[in-house]
Short mmCIF file of C-alpha atoms and ligand atoms in Angstrom, two decimals:
data_model
loop_
_atom_site.label_atom_id
_atom_site.label_comp_id
_atom_site.label_asym_id
_atom_site.label_seq_id
_atom_site.Cartn_x
_atom_site.Cartn_y
_atom_site.Cartn_z
CA MET A 1 -32.70 -65.59 4.23
CA ARG A 2 -28.80 -65.38 4.07
CA ILE A 3 -27.01 -63.33 6.60
CA ASN A 4 -25.91 -60.56 3.97
CA THR A 5 -29.47 -60.12 2.81
CA ILE A 6 -30.65 -59.50 6.29
CA LEU A 7 -27.84 -57.10 6.80
CA LEU A 8 -28.60 -55.43 3.63
CA LEU A 9 -32.52 -55.02 4.46
CA ALA A 10 -31.45 -53.63 8.05
CA MET A 11 -29.22 -51.16 6.37
CA SER A 12 -31.92 -49.88 3.87
CA ILE A 13 -34.53 -49.61 6.73
CA THR A 14 -32.23 -47.40 8.71
CA LEU A 15 -31.41 -45.31 5.83
CA ALA A 16 -34.99 -44.86 4.94
CA LEU A 17 -35.62 -43.92 8.58
CA LEU A 18 -32.77 -41.46 8.64
CA SER A 19 -34.02 -39.58 5.58
CA CYS A 20 -37.47 -38.96 7.11
CA THR A 21 -35.93 -37.10 10.18
CA PRO A 22 -36.07 -33.46 9.82
CA LYS A 23 -33.09 -31.72 8.46
CA THR A 24 -31.71 -29.49 11.38
CA PRO A 25 -28.44 -27.38 10.92
CA THR A 26 -26.58 -29.48 13.28
CA ASP A 27 -23.11 -29.07 11.82
CA LEU A 28 -21.70 -25.86 13.06
CA ALA A 29 -18.60 -26.30 10.96
CA LYS A 30 -20.59 -26.04 7.75
CA THR A 31 -21.65 -22.49 8.40
CA GLY A 32 -20.09 -20.11 5.88
CA PHE A 33 -18.51 -17.78 8.42
CA ILE A 34 -16.95 -14.63 7.19
CA PRO A 35 -14.42 -13.82 8.30
CA LYS A 36 -13.36 -17.27 8.69
CA PRO A 37 -12.57 -18.04 12.44
CA VAL A 38 -9.56 -19.51 13.80
CA SER A 39 -11.26 -22.79 14.70
CA VAL A 40 -14.85 -24.25 14.71
CA THR A 41 -15.91 -27.44 16.33
CA SER A 42 -19.24 -29.20 15.81
CA THR A 43 -21.02 -31.22 18.59
CA GLY A 44 -23.96 -32.29 16.45
CA GLU A 45 -27.11 -30.98 18.26
CA ALA A 46 -29.01 -27.97 18.27
CA PHE A 47 -30.05 -24.93 20.48
CA ILE A 48 -33.63 -24.12 20.01
CA LEU A 49 -34.13 -20.10 20.22
CA LYS A 50 -37.77 -19.39 21.13
CA SER A 51 -39.77 -16.58 22.83
CA SER A 52 -38.70 -17.80 26.11
CA THR A 53 -34.91 -17.79 25.66
CA GLY A 54 -33.34 -15.17 27.74
CA ILE A 55 -30.35 -12.97 26.95
CA PHE A 56 -28.14 -12.11 29.89
CA VAL A 57 -25.25 -10.00 30.10
CA GLN A 58 -22.42 -9.13 32.47
CA GLU A 59 -22.93 -5.60 33.97
CA GLY A 60 -21.39 -3.17 31.19
CA GLN A 61 -22.30 -5.26 28.31
CA GLN A 62 -26.04 -4.13 28.07
CA GLN A 63 -25.35 -2.41 24.74
CA THR A 64 -23.99 -5.32 22.96
CA GLY A 65 -26.82 -7.46 24.49
CA GLN A 66 -29.39 -5.04 23.26
CA TYR A 67 -27.69 -5.24 19.65
CA LEU A 68 -27.91 -8.86 19.79
CA ALA A 69 -31.61 -8.80 20.84
CA ASP A 70 -32.47 -6.33 18.29
CA GLU A 71 -30.69 -8.38 15.43
CA LEU A 72 -32.17 -11.58 16.59
CA ASN A 73 -35.69 -10.10 16.90
CA LYS A 74 -35.27 -8.57 13.23
CA ILE A 75 -34.56 -12.10 11.92
CA THR A 76 -36.95 -14.13 14.01
CA GLY A 77 -39.86 -11.85 14.70
CA LEU A 78 -39.50 -12.63 18.45
CA SER A 79 -39.27 -10.03 21.17
CA LEU A 80 -36.26 -11.14 23.27
CA THR A 81 -35.11 -8.78 25.99
CA VAL A 82 -31.84 -8.27 27.91
CA GLU A 83 -31.20 -8.70 31.52
CA THR A 84 -27.81 -8.45 33.51
CA ALA A 85 -26.45 -11.38 35.36
CA THR A 86 -23.62 -11.93 37.71
CA GLU A 87 -22.96 -15.45 36.77
CA THR A 88 -23.58 -17.75 33.89
CA PRO A 89 -27.05 -18.79 33.99
CA SER A 90 -27.80 -22.42 33.20
CA ASN A 91 -30.22 -21.61 30.25
CA GLY A 92 -30.28 -19.11 27.64
CA ILE A 93 -27.63 -16.85 25.92
CA TYR A 94 -24.87 -15.15 28.22
CA LEU A 95 -22.24 -12.44 27.01
CA PHE A 96 -19.32 -12.15 29.36
CA VAL A 97 -16.00 -10.02 29.13
CA SER A 98 -13.17 -11.02 31.23
CA GLY A 99 -11.00 -8.02 31.03
CA GLU A 100 -7.88 -10.32 30.36
CA ALA A 101 -6.09 -11.13 27.30
CA GLY A 102 -5.96 -15.05 27.80
CA GLU A 103 -4.83 -17.25 25.15
CA LEU A 104 -7.10 -15.47 22.42
CA GLY A 105 -5.80 -11.99 23.12
CA MET A 106 -8.06 -9.06 24.25
CA GLU A 107 -10.05 -8.85 21.11
CA GLY A 108 -10.22 -12.61 20.66
CA TYR A 109 -13.53 -14.56 21.88
CA GLU A 110 -14.94 -18.03 22.29
CA LEU A 111 -18.50 -18.79 21.39
CA THR A 112 -19.90 -21.89 23.03
CA ILE A 113 -23.15 -23.28 21.72
CA SER A 114 -24.89 -26.23 23.64
CA LYS A 115 -28.37 -27.66 23.72
CA LYS A 116 -29.43 -25.30 26.67
CA GLN A 117 -26.98 -22.50 26.64
CA ILE A 118 -25.11 -19.91 24.36
CA THR A 119 -22.03 -18.23 25.71
CA VAL A 120 -19.85 -15.74 24.46
CA SER A 121 -16.73 -14.83 26.30
CA ALA A 122 -14.11 -12.47 25.36
CA GLY A 123 -11.09 -10.35 26.59
CA ASN A 124 -12.84 -6.99 26.06
CA PRO A 125 -16.16 -5.66 24.80
CA ALA A 126 -14.83 -5.50 20.98
CA GLY A 127 -14.29 -9.25 21.29
CA CYS A 128 -17.62 -9.92 22.82
CA PHE A 129 -19.20 -7.94 19.79
CA TYR A 130 -17.25 -10.08 17.40
CA GLY A 131 -18.52 -13.22 19.18
CA VAL A 132 -22.11 -11.82 18.71
CA GLN A 133 -21.57 -11.26 14.92
CA THR A 134 -20.27 -14.90 14.77
CA LEU A 135 -23.43 -16.06 16.46
CA LEU A 136 -25.72 -14.07 14.03
CA GLN A 137 -24.04 -15.71 11.24
CA THR A 138 -25.21 -19.09 12.49
CA LEU A 139 -28.77 -18.13 12.16
CA PRO A 140 -31.03 -18.57 9.12
CA VAL A 141 -31.47 -15.30 6.89
CA LYS A 142 -35.29 -15.24 7.78
CA VAL A 143 -37.40 -17.34 9.90
CA ASN A 144 -41.30 -17.62 9.26
CA PRO A 145 -43.16 -16.40 12.42
CA GLY A 146 -43.53 -19.11 15.02
CA GLU A 147 -41.15 -21.36 13.33
CA PRO A 148 -38.37 -22.72 15.84
CA VAL A 149 -34.93 -21.46 15.28
CA GLU A 150 -32.26 -23.97 15.42
CA ILE A 151 -28.77 -23.15 16.10
CA ALA A 152 -26.22 -25.83 15.42
CA THR A 153 -24.01 -26.64 18.65
CA GLY A 154 -20.46 -26.58 18.88
CA SER A 155 -17.76 -23.74 19.70
CA VAL A 156 -15.80 -21.10 17.83
CA SER A 157 -12.53 -19.92 19.23
CA ASP A 158 -11.22 -16.80 17.27
CA PHE A 159 -8.89 -13.74 17.33
CA PRO A 160 -7.99 -11.30 14.52
CA GLU A 161 -4.73 -11.20 12.35
CA TYR A 162 -4.69 -7.38 12.59
CA THR A 163 -5.94 -4.94 14.86
CA PHE A 164 -6.71 -2.26 12.27
CA ARG A 165 -9.31 -3.50 9.80
CA GLY A 166 -11.11 -0.53 8.03
CA ALA A 167 -12.84 0.98 5.09
CA MET A 168 -12.99 4.49 3.90
CA LEU A 169 -16.02 6.53 2.59
CA ASP A 170 -15.48 9.62 0.51
CA VAL A 171 -18.31 11.80 1.66
CA ALA A 172 -16.52 14.87 -0.22
CA ARG A 173 -17.02 14.05 -3.92
CA HIS A 174 -20.70 13.35 -3.13
CA PHE A 175 -22.25 13.88 0.21
CA PHE A 176 -24.09 10.93 2.13
CA SER A 177 -26.54 11.53 4.86
CA VAL A 178 -25.89 10.52 8.28
CA ASP A 179 -28.48 7.67 7.67
CA GLU A 180 -26.38 6.55 4.71
CA VAL A 181 -23.27 6.58 6.75
CA LYS A 182 -24.94 4.50 9.56
CA GLN A 183 -25.83 1.96 6.93
CA PHE A 184 -22.24 1.93 5.86
CA ILE A 185 -21.15 1.31 9.50
CA ASP A 186 -23.60 -1.52 9.78
CA PHE A 187 -21.85 -3.18 6.78
CA LEU A 188 -18.50 -2.94 8.43
CA ALA A 189 -19.73 -4.04 11.89
CA ALA A 190 -21.27 -7.41 10.32
CA TYR A 191 -17.89 -8.36 9.14
CA LYS A 192 -15.79 -7.47 12.49
CA MET A 193 -14.29 -4.47 10.77
CA ASN A 194 -13.41 -1.82 13.39
CA VAL A 195 -12.28 1.45 11.56
CA LEU A 196 -14.35 3.87 9.42
CA HIS A 197 -12.11 6.55 7.72
CA LEU A 198 -14.25 9.47 6.67
CA HIS A 199 -12.80 11.44 3.75
CA LEU A 200 -14.32 14.76 5.03
CA SER A 201 -12.89 17.33 2.67
CA ASP A 202 -11.60 17.54 -0.97
CA ASP A 203 -11.86 20.14 -3.90
CA GLN A 204 -15.41 19.27 -4.41
CA GLY A 205 -16.78 19.83 -0.80
CA TRP A 206 -16.16 20.57 2.66
CA ARG A 207 -18.29 18.23 4.82
CA ILE A 208 -17.93 18.98 8.50
CA GLU A 209 -19.05 22.15 10.51
CA ILE A 210 -15.93 24.12 11.89
CA LYS A 211 -17.51 26.66 14.29
CA SER A 212 -14.55 29.21 14.02
CA TRP A 213 -14.54 29.16 10.20
CA PRO A 214 -18.37 28.95 9.32
CA LYS A 215 -17.96 29.44 5.60
CA LEU A 216 -16.27 26.22 5.02
CA THR A 217 -19.63 24.53 5.06
CA GLU A 218 -21.75 27.42 4.05
CA ILE A 219 -19.77 27.88 0.82
CA GLY A 220 -17.48 24.85 0.76
CA GLY A 221 -20.25 22.47 1.60
CA SER A 222 -22.80 23.57 -1.03
CA THR A 223 -21.93 21.49 -3.95
CA GLU A 224 -20.36 18.18 -5.14
CA VAL A 225 -19.29 16.35 -8.13
CA GLY A 226 -21.84 16.83 -11.09
CA GLY A 227 -23.20 20.12 -9.36
CA GLY A 228 -25.68 18.52 -6.84
CA GLU A 229 -26.27 20.29 -3.56
CA GLY A 230 -23.68 18.83 -1.55
CA GLY A 231 -24.14 18.98 2.32
CA PHE A 232 -22.21 18.60 5.45
CA TYR A 233 -22.43 17.32 8.95
CA THR A 234 -23.02 19.61 12.01
CA GLN A 235 -20.81 18.94 14.84
CA GLU A 236 -23.80 17.06 16.47
CA GLN A 237 -24.44 14.92 13.43
CA TYR A 238 -20.71 14.05 13.47
CA SER A 239 -20.76 13.26 17.04
CA GLU A 240 -23.86 11.06 16.32
CA ILE A 241 -21.92 9.21 13.69
CA VAL A 242 -19.00 8.68 16.14
CA ARG A 243 -21.46 7.41 18.69
CA TYR A 244 -23.21 5.08 16.42
CA ALA A 245 -19.91 3.67 15.37
CA HIS A 246 -18.59 3.24 18.93
CA GLU A 247 -21.62 1.07 19.62
CA ARG A 248 -20.46 -1.19 16.99
CA GLN A 249 -16.90 -1.22 18.20
CA ILE A 250 -15.90 1.09 15.17
CA THR A 251 -13.27 3.86 15.50
CA ILE A 252 -13.99 6.89 13.26
CA ILE A 253 -10.90 8.47 11.67
CA PRO A 254 -11.46 11.89 10.42
CA GLU A 255 -9.49 13.03 7.24
CA ILE A 256 -8.92 16.71 6.24
CA ASP A 257 -6.96 16.38 3.14
CA MET A 258 -4.12 19.05 2.64
CA PRO A 259 -2.25 21.04 1.12
CA GLY A 260 -3.84 19.71 -2.12
CA HIS A 261 -7.44 18.59 -2.42
CA THR A 262 -8.48 21.86 -0.68
CA ASN A 263 -10.56 23.78 -3.42
CA ALA A 264 -13.56 23.75 -1.42
CA ALA A 265 -11.71 25.57 1.50
CA LEU A 266 -9.87 27.98 -0.98
CA ALA A 267 -13.37 28.89 -2.47
CA SER A 268 -14.60 29.67 0.98
CA TYR A 269 -12.01 31.88 2.40
CA PRO A 270 -9.86 34.16 0.10
CA GLU A 271 -7.20 34.40 2.72
CA LEU A 272 -6.07 31.04 2.45
CA ASN A 273 -4.94 31.44 -1.13
CA CYS A 274 -1.61 33.18 -1.90
CA ASN A 275 -3.14 35.63 -4.11
CA GLY A 276 -5.81 36.39 -1.58
CA LYS A 277 -8.59 35.69 -4.05
CA ALA A 278 -11.18 33.00 -3.36
CA THR A 279 -11.44 30.36 -6.08
CA GLU A 280 -14.53 29.19 -7.89
CA LEU A 281 -16.37 26.15 -6.35
CA TYR A 282 -15.49 23.08 -8.20
CA THR A 283 -17.64 19.99 -9.43
CA GLY A 284 -15.39 18.14 -11.67
CA THR A 285 -13.28 15.08 -11.07
CA GLU A 286 -9.68 16.45 -11.90
CA VAL A 287 -6.97 16.07 -9.05
CA GLY A 288 -3.93 17.98 -8.07
CA PHE A 289 -4.80 21.65 -9.10
CA SER A 290 -5.28 23.13 -5.74
CA THR A 291 -3.06 23.95 -2.79
CA LEU A 292 -3.05 25.78 0.68
CA CYS A 293 -0.75 28.66 0.70
CA THR A 294 2.05 26.97 2.54
CA ASP A 295 3.95 30.23 3.59
CA LYS A 296 1.08 32.25 4.88
CA GLU A 297 0.82 32.10 9.03
CA ILE A 298 -3.12 32.19 8.41
CA THR A 299 -2.78 28.76 6.83
CA TYR A 300 -1.42 27.20 10.06
CA GLN A 301 -4.08 29.10 12.23
CA PHE A 302 -6.79 27.72 9.99
CA ILE A 303 -5.43 24.28 10.32
CA GLY A 304 -5.01 24.65 13.99
CA ASP A 305 -8.66 25.50 14.54
CA VAL A 306 -9.87 22.76 12.22
CA VAL A 307 -7.78 20.13 13.82
CA ARG A 308 -8.69 21.22 17.39
CA GLU A 309 -12.54 21.17 16.73
CA ILE A 310 -12.49 17.94 15.13
CA SER A 311 -10.18 16.39 17.52
CA ALA A 312 -12.35 17.41 20.32
CA LEU A 313 -15.42 15.51 18.69
CA THR A 314 -13.35 12.45 17.78
CA PRO A 315 -12.51 9.86 20.62
CA GLY A 316 -10.30 7.91 18.37
CA PRO A 317 -6.47 8.16 18.47
CA TRP A 318 -5.92 9.26 14.89
CA PHE A 319 -6.16 12.25 12.55
CA HIS A 320 -5.67 11.58 8.84
CA VAL A 321 -3.91 14.78 7.23
CA GLY A 322 -4.28 13.48 3.56
CA GLY A 323 -1.27 14.70 1.87
CA ASP A 324 -1.81 12.93 -1.38
CA GLU A 325 -1.52 14.33 -5.08
CA SER A 326 -0.34 17.80 -3.90
CA HIS A 327 0.74 18.29 -7.50
CA SER A 328 0.54 22.12 -7.11
CA THR A 329 2.67 22.42 -4.00
CA PRO A 330 6.55 22.27 -4.68
CA ILE A 331 8.19 19.41 -2.76
CA GLU A 332 10.40 22.06 -0.87
CA ASP A 333 7.18 23.69 0.43
CA TYR A 334 5.28 20.30 0.83
CA ILE A 335 7.91 18.83 3.44
CA PRO A 336 7.88 21.87 5.96
CA PHE A 337 4.12 22.02 5.56
CA VAL A 338 3.47 18.41 6.44
CA ASN A 339 5.98 18.49 9.34
CA ARG A 340 4.29 21.62 10.79
CA VAL A 341 0.90 19.83 10.33
CA GLN A 342 2.31 16.75 12.03
CA GLU A 343 3.17 19.01 15.16
CA ILE A 344 -0.30 20.48 15.11
CA VAL A 345 -2.06 17.14 15.08
CA VAL A 346 0.23 15.84 17.76
CA SER A 347 -0.39 18.75 20.00
CA ASN A 348 -4.16 18.16 19.71
CA GLY A 349 -3.37 14.59 21.27
CA LYS A 350 -3.84 12.69 17.95
CA LYS A 351 -1.70 10.51 15.98
CA VAL A 352 -0.76 11.22 12.38
CA ILE A 353 -2.09 9.24 9.49
CA GLY A 354 -1.43 10.40 6.04
CA TRP A 355 -1.25 9.00 2.26
CA ASP A 356 1.96 7.48 1.31
CA GLU A 357 3.45 10.91 -0.05
CA ILE A 358 3.63 12.23 3.52
CA ALA A 359 6.65 9.75 4.12
CA ASN A 360 8.82 12.45 2.32
CA ALA A 361 8.35 14.53 5.60
CA ALA A 362 10.14 13.69 8.84
CA PRO A 363 10.17 12.32 11.57
CA MET A 364 7.37 9.68 11.48
CA GLU A 365 7.90 7.60 14.54
CA ASN A 366 4.28 7.75 15.78
CA ALA A 367 2.76 8.30 12.42
CA THR A 368 1.28 5.88 9.88
CA VAL A 369 1.62 5.96 6.07
CA GLN A 370 -1.37 4.72 4.17
CA PHE A 371 -0.01 2.71 1.08
CA TRP A 372 -2.13 3.36 -1.78
CA ALA A 373 0.23 3.57 -4.80
CA ASP A 374 3.72 4.58 -4.24
CA ILE A 375 6.29 1.57 -2.90
CA LYS A 376 9.05 4.12 -2.74
CA ASN A 377 7.20 6.52 -0.47
CA THR A 378 5.93 3.42 1.71
CA THR A 379 9.27 1.94 2.22
CA LEU A 380 10.81 5.39 2.85
CA GLY A 381 7.98 5.66 5.49
CA VAL A 382 8.87 2.36 7.17
CA GLU A 383 12.63 3.34 7.21
CA LYS A 384 11.62 6.42 9.14
CA GLY A 385 9.77 4.37 11.75
CA ALA A 386 6.23 4.80 10.47
CA LYS A 387 3.68 1.94 10.50
CA VAL A 388 1.70 1.13 7.33
CA ILE A 389 -1.99 0.84 6.61
CA MET A 390 -2.42 -1.23 3.45
CA SER A 391 -4.69 -0.01 0.93
CA PRO A 392 -3.24 -0.97 -2.53
CA ALA A 393 -5.30 0.88 -5.28
CA ALA A 394 -4.94 -2.16 -7.64
CA LYS A 395 -6.30 -4.51 -5.01
CA ALA A 396 -8.34 -2.61 -2.40
CA TYR A 397 -9.91 0.32 -3.89
CA LEU A 398 -13.72 -0.35 -3.65
CA ASP A 399 -14.31 2.42 -6.39
CA MET A 400 -12.41 0.25 -9.06
CA GLN A 401 -14.77 -1.54 -11.47
CA TYR A 402 -15.19 -5.25 -11.35
CA ASP A 403 -14.83 -5.51 -15.00
CA SER A 404 -15.16 -3.38 -18.36
CA THR A 405 -19.00 -3.76 -18.01
CA THR A 406 -19.27 -2.31 -14.55
CA HIS A 407 -21.66 0.86 -14.89
CA LEU A 408 -20.07 2.49 -11.84
CA GLY A 409 -16.65 3.29 -10.64
CA LEU A 410 -13.20 4.05 -12.26
CA HIS A 411 -10.44 1.88 -13.51
CA TRP A 412 -7.36 3.93 -13.59
CA ALA A 413 -5.72 1.07 -11.18
CA GLY A 414 -7.34 -1.67 -13.08
CA TYR A 415 -10.43 -3.83 -12.71
CA ILE A 416 -10.76 -5.73 -9.44
CA GLU A 417 -13.04 -8.94 -9.72
CA VAL A 418 -14.05 -10.37 -6.45
CA ASP A 419 -11.14 -12.84 -6.54
CA ALA A 420 -8.53 -10.52 -7.26
CA GLY A 421 -9.76 -8.33 -4.47
CA TYR A 422 -9.57 -11.25 -2.04
CA SER A 423 -6.44 -13.10 -3.16
CA TRP A 424 -3.39 -11.11 -1.86
CA ASP A 425 -1.44 -10.94 1.47
CA PRO A 426 -0.78 -7.62 2.97
CA ALA A 427 2.53 -8.78 4.43
CA THR A 428 3.98 -10.05 1.15
CA LEU A 429 2.66 -7.60 -1.22
CA VAL A 430 5.28 -4.55 -0.95
CA PRO A 431 8.93 -5.59 -0.89
CA GLY A 432 10.37 -4.08 2.20
CA VAL A 433 7.04 -3.90 4.14
CA SER A 434 6.47 -7.08 6.18
CA ARG A 435 3.96 -8.10 8.78
CA GLU A 436 5.59 -6.21 11.68
CA ASN A 437 5.38 -2.93 9.88
CA ILE A 438 1.71 -3.29 9.07
CA LEU A 439 -0.99 -1.76 11.40
CA GLY A 440 -3.73 -3.53 9.05
CA VAL A 441 -5.84 -3.08 6.12
CA GLU A 442 -8.25 -0.53 4.80
CA ALA A 443 -10.53 -0.52 1.55
CA PRO A 444 -11.17 2.99 0.44
CA LEU A 445 -14.33 3.97 -1.55
CA TRP A 446 -13.88 7.12 -3.50
CA SER A 447 -17.21 8.61 -4.61
CA GLU A 448 -16.71 10.32 -7.83
CA THR A 449 -19.20 8.07 -9.54
CA VAL A 450 -21.45 7.10 -6.71
CA THR A 451 -24.16 9.37 -5.53
CA ASN A 452 -26.53 7.29 -3.10
CA ILE A 453 -26.18 4.15 -0.82
CA ASP A 454 -27.46 1.80 -3.28
CA GLU A 455 -24.70 2.70 -5.84
CA VAL A 456 -22.39 2.32 -2.76
CA GLU A 457 -23.71 -1.06 -2.21
CA TYR A 458 -22.96 -2.27 -5.62
CA LEU A 459 -19.31 -1.42 -5.50
CA VAL A 460 -19.00 -2.49 -1.92
CA PHE A 461 -20.71 -5.90 -2.13
CA PRO A 462 -19.46 -8.59 -2.48
CA ARG A 463 -15.97 -7.35 -2.18
CA LEU A 464 -16.23 -5.82 1.53
CA PRO A 465 -16.33 -9.14 3.31
CA GLY A 466 -13.25 -10.18 1.42
CA TYR A 467 -11.23 -7.23 3.01
CA ALA A 468 -12.69 -7.93 6.19
CA GLU A 469 -11.18 -11.44 6.12
CA ILE A 470 -7.92 -10.33 4.97
CA GLY A 471 -7.77 -8.17 7.99
CA TRP A 472 -9.26 -10.76 10.29
CA THR A 473 -8.09 -14.10 9.10
CA SER A 474 -4.44 -15.41 8.78
CA PRO A 475 -3.17 -15.87 5.34
CA GLU A 476 -2.65 -19.50 5.94
CA ASN A 477 -6.33 -20.09 6.60
CA ARG A 478 -7.38 -18.19 3.43
CA ASN A 479 -8.04 -19.60 0.02
CA TRP A 480 -10.17 -18.34 -2.87
CA ASP A 481 -11.75 -21.60 -3.79
CA GLU A 482 -12.77 -22.31 -0.35
CA TYR A 483 -13.68 -18.66 0.36
CA LYS A 484 -16.01 -18.43 -2.59
CA LEU A 485 -18.30 -21.06 -1.24
CA ARG A 486 -18.56 -19.37 2.04
CA LEU A 487 -19.24 -16.04 0.06
CA ALA A 488 -21.92 -17.82 -1.89
CA GLN A 489 -23.87 -18.40 1.33
CA HIS A 490 -24.00 -14.74 2.01
CA GLY A 491 -25.80 -13.65 -1.23
CA LYS A 492 -28.89 -14.58 0.70
CA ARG A 493 -27.97 -12.41 3.44
CA PHE A 494 -27.42 -9.44 1.27
CA GLU A 495 -30.71 -9.88 -0.28
CA ALA A 496 -32.45 -10.11 3.11
CA LYS A 497 -30.90 -6.88 4.14
CA GLY A 498 -31.80 -5.30 0.58
CA ILE A 499 -28.35 -4.78 -0.31
CA ASP A 500 -27.82 -4.33 -4.18
CA PHE A 501 -24.80 -6.44 -4.60
CA TYR A 502 -22.81 -7.37 -7.88
CA ARG A 503 -23.50 -11.07 -8.77
CA SER A 504 -20.07 -12.14 -9.79
CA LYS A 505 -19.97 -15.07 -12.23
CA LEU A 506 -17.02 -16.31 -10.11
CA VAL A 507 -19.18 -17.03 -7.16
CA PRO A 508 -21.71 -20.00 -7.06
CA TRP A 509 -24.52 -18.03 -5.35
CA GLU A 510 -26.87 -20.06 -3.20
CA GLU A 511 -30.53 -19.49 -4.10
C1 TNX B 1 -6.68 8.67 -5.98
S1 TNX B 1 -6.00 7.41 -3.50
C2 TNX B 1 -7.01 9.58 -5.07
C3 TNX B 1 -8.27 10.08 -4.86
C4 TNX B 1 -9.31 9.77 -5.93
C5 TNX B 1 -9.00 8.25 -6.19
C6 TNX B 1 -10.11 7.84 -7.22
C7 TNX B 1 -5.67 8.95 -3.38
C8 TNX B 1 -4.95 9.22 -2.17
N1 TNX B 1 -6.16 9.88 -4.10
O1 TNX B 1 -8.45 11.47 -4.91
O2 TNX B 1 -10.61 10.04 -5.70
O3 TNX B 1 -7.80 8.20 -6.75
O4 TNX B 1 -10.00 6.22 -7.33
#
C-alpha cells in the first residue's frame, strides 16, 4: 500500500471511532446564555451531576443554595440538599461571596466548572445569585430520571453593564394575584433582572391596602378594566411579594400614580375631589381625565399617609410617584404639587422616581426620571441633575403588539417585533442623555388588554430576555444576528416552564 492510502485509511478509522463516541455537551462556549456574559472559556470536559453531588455554601448563602437545589431538583428529578462549608470542598458545587468588589465589581461573578467541582464566587450575594442563573442555563431543559446530567467544563467571568435592570407590571388596569406576581418575578430572576416596578394605582383600581384610608381598596379596589372584580394586596400580601422578590435579588418599586390617573382614589373618598363629590368607578381605558385636588390640604395628608404606609413595607430605596399624563391638572398646579410630593417621599426616607413629566418640577438632584415618551422632559431632567431610567415606549413597552396580527396589546407607540425590541442602545437613543446619566433600563407591561398570566406571558416572551440583555451586556457585545440564535435555544426552556410565548418568525426556534 502506498503511504497516502495508509494515511487515508487511518484517518477514516479515527473519524468512524469519533462518531461512535456519545455526544456530550463539552463546549461551554456553545451554550446560548442570555444575557450574554462578558467572557466564556471552554475546557472540553464534563462535570457529572448525580444524586451524590453535594451543594455547599458559605455561611449566609443558604437561601441562594436552596434556590439552586430546588431548581436543579426540578430539572433532574434528583433530591440534592444544601450544606454550609467554611472552605472550598474538593468535590461538588460551592457558592462563595467575597464581600469585595474585585475586578468584576460587587455584582460580578466567576463560575468555574471542572470535572470534579463547580464554584460560583462573587462580590456580593446578588452576584452569587447571577452566577447560579448562569449555571442553571448550562443544564438541559429536562432530564429523564436516572440519566446522568453532564455540564460542560470551563469558566464564565461576568458583570452587568447597568445596575438597574427592570420590568414593570401594571396591576391596576387588571389585577394579578400574588401567585401571578411571583411567576412574573421568576421570569425576571431567570434573566438576572433586579427590579420589579409595580404600578399599584390608576383610574381603574387601587391595589394596595392603606390602613388609614381603608375605602381605597374597599371601593377603589373593587373593579378593573372591563368591569371585572378587581382585587388588592393586603399589606401582608404585599410584604410577601417583597420577600419573594428579595430572595431572588429583586427590589420592588411601588408606584402610586398622581396627580392624574387617580380616579379609583377619587371614587373612594369625596374629600379628595375639588367639588367634594366622589366620582364614579371607571372601567374604561381613556387616560388624562382625573386629578387630585392640588390645593386642598387633605390631599397632602392623604399622600403623606399613603407614602408612609407603603414606604414602611418597602425595603428598597425608591418610591415612584407617577406624574404622567396629568392632562386635567394645570401646569401651574402640577409643578408645586410634584415638588411637595417629592418632599413627602424624601421625608419618608425614599428616593423619587417619576415618569418623564416630573422633570418640569424642581429640584431633581436625587430624583430619577423615567423616559417613556418625551425627549424634552427627559433632557430637562438631566439638566436639573436627575438620573434616567430608559423605557422608550416605541422600543421597550411590553404591551405594544409584535405586529398587526397580534391579538393582545396596543400599538399607539408602534409595533415592536423581537428584533426591534432588542436592537437599540440606551446610551445613544436620546440626544442629550448619555451613559453617565442612565441608571438603567426598564420594560413596562401595561395591562389594559391582558387579564391573566398566560396573556402576560405572550407579550413578555420572547421580548423580556432581550431587555434583560440590554441591561446586562455591553452594547459592543450585542448583535441581533448572533442573539437570535441564542434566543432560539430558549424556546425549549419557555416550553418546559409552560410559558405561552410568541413564536416570532424572525427567530430560528430549536425543536
Ligand atoms: C401610556 S406610559 C401610559 C399608561 C398606559 C400606556 C399604555 C405612561 C407613563 N402612561 O397610562 O397604560 O400608555 O401603553
